[in-house]
Short mmCIF file of C-alpha atoms (C1' of nucleotides) in Angstrom, two decimals:
data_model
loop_
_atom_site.label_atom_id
_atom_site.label_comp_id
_atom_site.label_asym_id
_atom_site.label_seq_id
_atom_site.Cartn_x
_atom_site.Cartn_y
_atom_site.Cartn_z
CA UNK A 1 7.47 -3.89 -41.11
CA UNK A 2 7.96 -0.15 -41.86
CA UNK A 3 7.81 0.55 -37.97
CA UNK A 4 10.01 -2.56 -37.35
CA UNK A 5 13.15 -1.32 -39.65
CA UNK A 6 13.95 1.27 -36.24
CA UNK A 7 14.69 -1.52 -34.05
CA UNK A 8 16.40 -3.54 -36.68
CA UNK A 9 19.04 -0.48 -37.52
CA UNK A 10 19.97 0.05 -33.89
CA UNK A 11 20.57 -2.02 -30.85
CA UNK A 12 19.67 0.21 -28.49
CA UNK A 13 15.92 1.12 -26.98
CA UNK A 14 14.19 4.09 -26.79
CA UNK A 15 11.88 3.95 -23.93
CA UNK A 16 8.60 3.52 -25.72
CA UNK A 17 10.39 0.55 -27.17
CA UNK A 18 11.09 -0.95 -24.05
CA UNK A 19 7.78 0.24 -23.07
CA UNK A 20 5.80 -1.88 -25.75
CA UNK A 21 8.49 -5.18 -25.79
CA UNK A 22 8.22 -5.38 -22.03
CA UNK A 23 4.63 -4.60 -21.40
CA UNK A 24 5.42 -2.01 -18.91
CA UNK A 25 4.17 1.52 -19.01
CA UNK A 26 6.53 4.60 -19.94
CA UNK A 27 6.27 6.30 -16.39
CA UNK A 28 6.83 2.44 -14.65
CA UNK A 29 9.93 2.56 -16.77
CA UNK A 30 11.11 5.86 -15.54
CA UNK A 31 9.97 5.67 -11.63
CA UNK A 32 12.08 1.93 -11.85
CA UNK A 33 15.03 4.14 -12.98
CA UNK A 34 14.92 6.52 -10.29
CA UNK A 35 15.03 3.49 -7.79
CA UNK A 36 18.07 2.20 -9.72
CA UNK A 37 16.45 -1.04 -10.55
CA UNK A 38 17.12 -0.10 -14.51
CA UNK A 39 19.58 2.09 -16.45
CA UNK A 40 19.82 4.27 -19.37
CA UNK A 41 22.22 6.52 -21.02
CA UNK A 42 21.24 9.64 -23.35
CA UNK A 43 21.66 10.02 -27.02
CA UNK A 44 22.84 13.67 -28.70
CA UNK A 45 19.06 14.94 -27.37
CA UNK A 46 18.54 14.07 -23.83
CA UNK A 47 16.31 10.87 -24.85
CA UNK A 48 17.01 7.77 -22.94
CA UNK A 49 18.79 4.78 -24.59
CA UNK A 50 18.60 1.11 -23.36
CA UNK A 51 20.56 -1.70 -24.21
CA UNK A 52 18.35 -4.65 -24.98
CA UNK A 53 19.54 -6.71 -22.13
CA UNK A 54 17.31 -4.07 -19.79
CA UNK A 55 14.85 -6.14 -21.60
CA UNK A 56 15.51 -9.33 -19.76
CA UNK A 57 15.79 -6.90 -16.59
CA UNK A 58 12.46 -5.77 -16.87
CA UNK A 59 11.06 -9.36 -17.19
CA UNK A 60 12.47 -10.70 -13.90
CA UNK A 61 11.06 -7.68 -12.30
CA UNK A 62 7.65 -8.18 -13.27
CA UNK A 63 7.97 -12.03 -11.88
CA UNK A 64 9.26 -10.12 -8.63
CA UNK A 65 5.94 -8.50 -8.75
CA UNK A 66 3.88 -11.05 -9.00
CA UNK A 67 5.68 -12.73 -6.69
CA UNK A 68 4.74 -9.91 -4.50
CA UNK A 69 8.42 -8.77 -3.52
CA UNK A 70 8.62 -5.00 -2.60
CA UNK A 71 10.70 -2.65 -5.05
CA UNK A 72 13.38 -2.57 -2.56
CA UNK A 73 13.97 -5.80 -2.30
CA UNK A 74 13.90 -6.62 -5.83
CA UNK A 75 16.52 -3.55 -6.67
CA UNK A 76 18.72 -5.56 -3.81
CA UNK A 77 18.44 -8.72 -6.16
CA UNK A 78 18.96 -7.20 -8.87
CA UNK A 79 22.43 -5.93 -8.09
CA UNK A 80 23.11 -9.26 -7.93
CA UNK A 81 23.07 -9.78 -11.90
CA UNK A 82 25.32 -8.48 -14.33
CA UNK A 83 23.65 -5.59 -16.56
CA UNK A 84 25.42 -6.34 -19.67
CA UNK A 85 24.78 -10.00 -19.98
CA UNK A 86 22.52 -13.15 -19.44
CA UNK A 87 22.98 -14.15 -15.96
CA UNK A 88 24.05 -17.46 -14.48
CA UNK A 89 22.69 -20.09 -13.69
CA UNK A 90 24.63 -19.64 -10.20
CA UNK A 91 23.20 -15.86 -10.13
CA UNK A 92 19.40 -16.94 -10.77
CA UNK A 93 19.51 -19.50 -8.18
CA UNK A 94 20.75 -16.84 -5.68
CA UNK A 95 17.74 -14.47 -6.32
CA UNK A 96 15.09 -17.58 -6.97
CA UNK A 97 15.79 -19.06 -3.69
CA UNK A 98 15.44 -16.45 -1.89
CA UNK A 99 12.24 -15.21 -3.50
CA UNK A 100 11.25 -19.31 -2.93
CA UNK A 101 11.59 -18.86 0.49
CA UNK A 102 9.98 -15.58 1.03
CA UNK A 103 6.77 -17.32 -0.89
CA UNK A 104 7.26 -19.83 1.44
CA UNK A 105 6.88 -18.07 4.49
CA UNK A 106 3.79 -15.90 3.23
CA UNK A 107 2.36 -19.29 2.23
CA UNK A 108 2.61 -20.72 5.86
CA UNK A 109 1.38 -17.13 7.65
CA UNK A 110 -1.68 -17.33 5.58
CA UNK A 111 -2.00 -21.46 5.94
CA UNK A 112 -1.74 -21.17 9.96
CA UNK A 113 -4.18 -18.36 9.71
CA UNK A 114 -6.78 -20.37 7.94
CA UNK A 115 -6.19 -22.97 10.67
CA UNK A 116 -7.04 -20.62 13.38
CA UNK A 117 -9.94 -19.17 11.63
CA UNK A 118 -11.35 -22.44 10.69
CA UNK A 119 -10.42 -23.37 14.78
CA UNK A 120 -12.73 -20.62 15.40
CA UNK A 121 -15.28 -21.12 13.16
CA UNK A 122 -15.93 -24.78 14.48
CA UNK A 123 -15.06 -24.14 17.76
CA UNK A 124 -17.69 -21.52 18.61
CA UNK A 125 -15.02 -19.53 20.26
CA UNK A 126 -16.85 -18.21 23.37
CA UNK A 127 -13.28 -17.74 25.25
CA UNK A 128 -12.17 -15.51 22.95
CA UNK A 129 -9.33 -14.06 25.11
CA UNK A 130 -7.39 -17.42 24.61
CA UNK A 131 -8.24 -17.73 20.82
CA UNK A 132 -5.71 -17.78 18.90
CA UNK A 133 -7.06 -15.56 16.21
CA UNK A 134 -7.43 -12.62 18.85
CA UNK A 135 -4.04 -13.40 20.76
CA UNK A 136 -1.58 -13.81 17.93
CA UNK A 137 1.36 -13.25 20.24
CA UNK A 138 0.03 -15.37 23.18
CA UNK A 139 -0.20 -12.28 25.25
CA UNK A 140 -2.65 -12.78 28.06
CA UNK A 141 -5.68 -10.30 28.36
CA UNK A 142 -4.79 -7.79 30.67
CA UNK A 143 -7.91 -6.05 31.42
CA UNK A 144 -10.36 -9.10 31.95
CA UNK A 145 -12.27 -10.84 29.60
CA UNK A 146 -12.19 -9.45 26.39
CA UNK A 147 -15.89 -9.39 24.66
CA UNK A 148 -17.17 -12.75 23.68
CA UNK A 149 -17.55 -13.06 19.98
CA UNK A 150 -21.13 -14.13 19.43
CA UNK A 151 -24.20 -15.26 20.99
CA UNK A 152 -23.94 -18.91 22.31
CA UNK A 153 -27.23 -18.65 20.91
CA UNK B 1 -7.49 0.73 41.55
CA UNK B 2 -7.85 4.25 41.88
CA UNK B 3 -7.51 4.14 38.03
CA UNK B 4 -9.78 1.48 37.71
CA UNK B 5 -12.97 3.31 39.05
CA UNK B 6 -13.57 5.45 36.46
CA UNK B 7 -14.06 1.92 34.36
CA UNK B 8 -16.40 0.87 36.66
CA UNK B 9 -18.75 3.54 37.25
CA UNK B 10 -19.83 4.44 33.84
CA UNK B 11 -20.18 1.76 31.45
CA UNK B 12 -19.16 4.04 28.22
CA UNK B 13 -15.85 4.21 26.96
CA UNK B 14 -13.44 7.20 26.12
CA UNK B 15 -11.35 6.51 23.44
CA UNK B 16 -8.24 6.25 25.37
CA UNK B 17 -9.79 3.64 27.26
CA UNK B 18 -10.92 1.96 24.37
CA UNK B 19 -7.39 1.80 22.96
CA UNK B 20 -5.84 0.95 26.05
CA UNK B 21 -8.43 -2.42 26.05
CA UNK B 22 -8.50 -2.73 22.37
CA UNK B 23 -4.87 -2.18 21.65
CA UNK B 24 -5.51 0.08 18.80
CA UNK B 25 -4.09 3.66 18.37
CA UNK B 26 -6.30 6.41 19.58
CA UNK B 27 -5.56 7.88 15.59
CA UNK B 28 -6.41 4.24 14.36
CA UNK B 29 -10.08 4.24 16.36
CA UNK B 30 -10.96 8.09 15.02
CA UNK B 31 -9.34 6.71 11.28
CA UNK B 32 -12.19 4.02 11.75
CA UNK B 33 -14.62 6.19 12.61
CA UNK B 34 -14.64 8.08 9.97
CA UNK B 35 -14.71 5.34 7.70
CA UNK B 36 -17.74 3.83 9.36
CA UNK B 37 -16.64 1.24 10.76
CA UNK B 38 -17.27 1.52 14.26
CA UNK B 39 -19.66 4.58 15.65
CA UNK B 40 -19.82 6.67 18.83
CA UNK B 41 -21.71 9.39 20.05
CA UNK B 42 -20.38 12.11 22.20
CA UNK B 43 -20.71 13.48 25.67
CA UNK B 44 -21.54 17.48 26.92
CA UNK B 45 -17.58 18.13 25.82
CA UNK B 46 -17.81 17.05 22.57
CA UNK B 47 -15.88 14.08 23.60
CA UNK B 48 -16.66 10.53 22.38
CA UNK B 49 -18.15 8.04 23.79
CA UNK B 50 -17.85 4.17 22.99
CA UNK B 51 -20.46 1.35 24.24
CA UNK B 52 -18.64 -1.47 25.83
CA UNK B 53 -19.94 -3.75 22.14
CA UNK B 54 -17.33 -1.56 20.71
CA UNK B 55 -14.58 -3.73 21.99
CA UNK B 56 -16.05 -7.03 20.16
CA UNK B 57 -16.18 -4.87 17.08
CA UNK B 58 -12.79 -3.71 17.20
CA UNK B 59 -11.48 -7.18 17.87
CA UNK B 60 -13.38 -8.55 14.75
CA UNK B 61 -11.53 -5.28 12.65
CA UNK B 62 -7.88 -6.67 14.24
CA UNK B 63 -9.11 -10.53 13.21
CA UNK B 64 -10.12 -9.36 9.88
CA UNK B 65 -6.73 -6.69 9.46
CA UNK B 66 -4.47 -10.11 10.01
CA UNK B 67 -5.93 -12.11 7.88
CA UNK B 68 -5.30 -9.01 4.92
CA UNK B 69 -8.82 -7.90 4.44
CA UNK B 70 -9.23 -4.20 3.01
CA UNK B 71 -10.95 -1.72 5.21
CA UNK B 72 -13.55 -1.34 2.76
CA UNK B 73 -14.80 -4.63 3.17
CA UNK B 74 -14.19 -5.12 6.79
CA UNK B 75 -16.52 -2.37 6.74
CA UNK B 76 -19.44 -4.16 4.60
CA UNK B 77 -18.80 -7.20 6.70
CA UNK B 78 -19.33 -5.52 9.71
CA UNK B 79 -22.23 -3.81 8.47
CA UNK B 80 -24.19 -6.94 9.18
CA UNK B 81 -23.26 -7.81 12.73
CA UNK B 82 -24.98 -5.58 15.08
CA UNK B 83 -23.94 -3.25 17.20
CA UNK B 84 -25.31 -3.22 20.36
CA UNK B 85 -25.47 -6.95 20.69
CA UNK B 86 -23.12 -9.93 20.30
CA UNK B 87 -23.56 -11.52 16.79
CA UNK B 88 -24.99 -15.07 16.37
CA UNK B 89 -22.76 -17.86 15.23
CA UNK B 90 -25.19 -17.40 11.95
CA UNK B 91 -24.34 -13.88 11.41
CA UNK B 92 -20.50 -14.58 12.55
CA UNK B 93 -20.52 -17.50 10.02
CA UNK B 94 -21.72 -15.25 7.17
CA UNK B 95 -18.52 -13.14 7.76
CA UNK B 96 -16.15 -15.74 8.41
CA UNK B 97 -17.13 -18.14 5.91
CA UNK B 98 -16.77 -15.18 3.35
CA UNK B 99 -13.08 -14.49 4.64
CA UNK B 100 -12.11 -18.06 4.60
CA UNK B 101 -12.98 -18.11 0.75
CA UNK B 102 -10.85 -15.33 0.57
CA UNK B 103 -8.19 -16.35 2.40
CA UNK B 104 -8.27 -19.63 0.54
CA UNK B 105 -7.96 -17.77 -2.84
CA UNK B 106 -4.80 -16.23 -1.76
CA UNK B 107 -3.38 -19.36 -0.55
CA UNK B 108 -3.94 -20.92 -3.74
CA UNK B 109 -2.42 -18.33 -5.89
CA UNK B 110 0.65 -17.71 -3.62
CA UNK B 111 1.11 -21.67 -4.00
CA UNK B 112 0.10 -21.70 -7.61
CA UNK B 113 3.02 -18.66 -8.31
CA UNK B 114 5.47 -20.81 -5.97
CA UNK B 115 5.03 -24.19 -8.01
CA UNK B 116 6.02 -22.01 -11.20
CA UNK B 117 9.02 -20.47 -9.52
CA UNK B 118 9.70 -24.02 -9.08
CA UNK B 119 9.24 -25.26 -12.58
CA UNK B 120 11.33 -22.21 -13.37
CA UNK B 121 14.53 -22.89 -11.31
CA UNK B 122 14.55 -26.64 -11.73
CA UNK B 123 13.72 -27.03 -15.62
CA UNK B 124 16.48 -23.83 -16.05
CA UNK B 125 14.21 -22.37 -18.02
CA UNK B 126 16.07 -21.64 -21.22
CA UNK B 127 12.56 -20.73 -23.19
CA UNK B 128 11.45 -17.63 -21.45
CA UNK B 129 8.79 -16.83 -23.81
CA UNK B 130 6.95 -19.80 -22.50
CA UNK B 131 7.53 -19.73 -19.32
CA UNK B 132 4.59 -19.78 -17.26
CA UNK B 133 5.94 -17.27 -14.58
CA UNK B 134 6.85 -14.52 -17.50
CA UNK B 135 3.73 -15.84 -19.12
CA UNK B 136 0.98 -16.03 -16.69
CA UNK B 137 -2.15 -15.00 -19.05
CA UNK B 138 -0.53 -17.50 -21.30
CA UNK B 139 -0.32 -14.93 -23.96
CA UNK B 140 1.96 -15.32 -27.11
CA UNK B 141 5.07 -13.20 -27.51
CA UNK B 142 4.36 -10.64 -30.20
CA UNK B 143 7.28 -9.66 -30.91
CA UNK B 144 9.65 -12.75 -31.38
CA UNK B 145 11.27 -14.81 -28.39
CA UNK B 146 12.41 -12.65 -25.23
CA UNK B 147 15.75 -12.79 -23.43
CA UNK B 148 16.43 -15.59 -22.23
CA UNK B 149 16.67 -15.81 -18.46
CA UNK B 150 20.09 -16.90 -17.99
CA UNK B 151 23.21 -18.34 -19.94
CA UNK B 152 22.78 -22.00 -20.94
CA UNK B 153 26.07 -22.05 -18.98
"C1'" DC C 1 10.88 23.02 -43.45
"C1'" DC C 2 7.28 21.59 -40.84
"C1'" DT C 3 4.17 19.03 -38.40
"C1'" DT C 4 3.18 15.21 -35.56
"C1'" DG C 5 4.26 11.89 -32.36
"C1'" DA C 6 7.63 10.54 -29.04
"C1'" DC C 7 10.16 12.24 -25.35
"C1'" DC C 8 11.82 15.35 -21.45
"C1'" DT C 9 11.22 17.19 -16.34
"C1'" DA C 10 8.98 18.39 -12.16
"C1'" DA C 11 5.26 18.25 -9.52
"C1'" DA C 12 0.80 16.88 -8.34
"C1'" DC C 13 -2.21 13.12 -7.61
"C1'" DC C 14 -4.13 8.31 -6.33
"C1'" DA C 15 -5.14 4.28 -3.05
"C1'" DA C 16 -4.60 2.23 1.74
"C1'" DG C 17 -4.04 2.68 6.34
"C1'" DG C 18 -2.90 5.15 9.20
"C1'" DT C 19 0.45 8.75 12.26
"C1'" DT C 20 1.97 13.30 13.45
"C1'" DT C 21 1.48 17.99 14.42
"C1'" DA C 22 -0.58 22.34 15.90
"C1'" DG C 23 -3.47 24.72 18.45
"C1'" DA C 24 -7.58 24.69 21.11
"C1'" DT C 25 -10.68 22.62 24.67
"C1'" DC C 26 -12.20 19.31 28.28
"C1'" DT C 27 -11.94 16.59 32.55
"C1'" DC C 28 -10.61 15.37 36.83
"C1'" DA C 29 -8.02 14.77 41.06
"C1'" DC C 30 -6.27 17.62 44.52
"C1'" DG D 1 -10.20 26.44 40.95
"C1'" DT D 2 -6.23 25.01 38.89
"C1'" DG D 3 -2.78 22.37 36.45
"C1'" DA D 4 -1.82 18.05 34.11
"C1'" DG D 5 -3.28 14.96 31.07
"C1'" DA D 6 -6.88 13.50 27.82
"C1'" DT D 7 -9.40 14.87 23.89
"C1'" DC D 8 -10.87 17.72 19.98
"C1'" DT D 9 -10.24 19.22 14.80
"C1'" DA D 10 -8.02 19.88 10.46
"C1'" DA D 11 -4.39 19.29 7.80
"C1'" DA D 12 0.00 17.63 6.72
"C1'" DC D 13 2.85 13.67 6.34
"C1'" DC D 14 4.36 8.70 5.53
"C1'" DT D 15 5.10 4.37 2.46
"C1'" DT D 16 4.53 1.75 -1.94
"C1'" DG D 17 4.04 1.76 -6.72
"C1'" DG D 18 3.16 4.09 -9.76
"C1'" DT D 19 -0.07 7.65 -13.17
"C1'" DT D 20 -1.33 12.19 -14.71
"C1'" DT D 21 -0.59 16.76 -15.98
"C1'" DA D 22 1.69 20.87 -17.64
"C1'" DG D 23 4.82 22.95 -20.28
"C1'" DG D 24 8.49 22.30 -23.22
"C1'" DT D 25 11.94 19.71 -26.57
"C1'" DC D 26 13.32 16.08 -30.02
"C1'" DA D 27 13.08 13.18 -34.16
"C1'" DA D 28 11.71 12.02 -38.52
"C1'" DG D 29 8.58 11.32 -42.57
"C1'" DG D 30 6.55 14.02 -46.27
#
DNA sequence: CCTTGACCTAAACCAAGGTTTAGATCTCAC
DNA sequence: GTGAGATCTAAACCTTGGTTTAGGTCAAGG
């Protein structure tokens, strides 16, 4: 409780604050603020100061991550929500949706690719310049037929 | 057809003509190389020099790159088929079955993540700190409930 | 006042999966 | 035999998402 009298005094976060509430490293914190997903101002001695709402910033980040959306794209959401308070409702559906729908699409890549590889698996695949697995794009084989993949044994 | 002759009287490959067929970078098949995963030896120029298997081999690396396996194990994969010989639907199945599993992991977590980003936009999810998508080790908050995600509205 | 821990910056480093560049050498068709 | 195009090597560079290190400064309890 000693330790815990800091936080209750002040509103604002020091970085190793943030650090240990969040569950994200000091350097994350500081590399997210150079991308301009986060923001800080500086008390009397250069130190950074966050207001605690950066902590509900940091949390949708992380579910970005594991989500598996790129930096980038989660800054680009981001600017989206207010800094200073709770978003929407409205706001949250915005960025969930999209994230939804980018899930979505990895999902199906990945589902259609088990489909050929199981396809391929049964199938023996000795004409493997019309498998699917080899011709994502459809193209023909231009220079003859490609290698067969194995042995019809 | 003038072109063409060059392919037809030797039966090794240079490594632009192995990218040409393959439809891998010339960078891409020396980056490989030195990573083990597929081997040449080289003529009186110090020159490489592919066997025509190469091209099966390469094919399995551009199967195996789609469906998001790492280099490293591409490589350990690989390091069961042969090399101067087409691989039996055995050995093949020992790969692919191995990939499929992985494949299938992924799947399931993608879809596992997507039916809590579900939960998460449809209950409103006005109890962040048990939240299953800011809570995914299903650890306790230590330090009292978070932010909530958004405004009760 | 002083020491210790937290904090500061810039720059280097890591992994993956390559690409690009520079400068030298080889090969081949004519 | 010669010039163009293919190939060689090593090293630098790129992106993403950070971590580590070095060298210094700040804050605060005793």
């Amino acid at each position: 409780m000693e330790k815990r009298r800091k936080h209750e005094i002040h509103k604002q976060l020091s970085v190793g604050e943030v650090a240990q509430r969040s569950g994200v490293a000091v350097s994350a914190l500081r590399f997210y603020e150079t991308r301009g997903l986060i923001h800080s101002w500086r008390n009397a001695g250069n130190q950074r100061r966050y207001a605690r709402d950066v902590l509900r910033r940091v949390a949708v980040i992380k579910i970005a991550q594991r989500l598996g959306i790129p930096l980038a794209e989660i800054h680009d959401a981001l600017s989206v929500l207010p800094e200073k308070r709770a978003p929407s409702a409205k706001e949250w559906h915005q960025i969930s949706d999209r994230w939804r729908e980018d899930l979505d699409e990895r999902i199906d890549k990945l589902t259609k690719l088990r489909d050929q590889l199981d396809g391929c698996i049964g199938c023996g695949c000795l004409s493997l310049n019309t498998c699917p697995l080899r011709n994502p794009d459809d193209i023909a084989s231009e220079d003859g037929p490609g290698p067969r993949m194995f042995d019809p044994q």
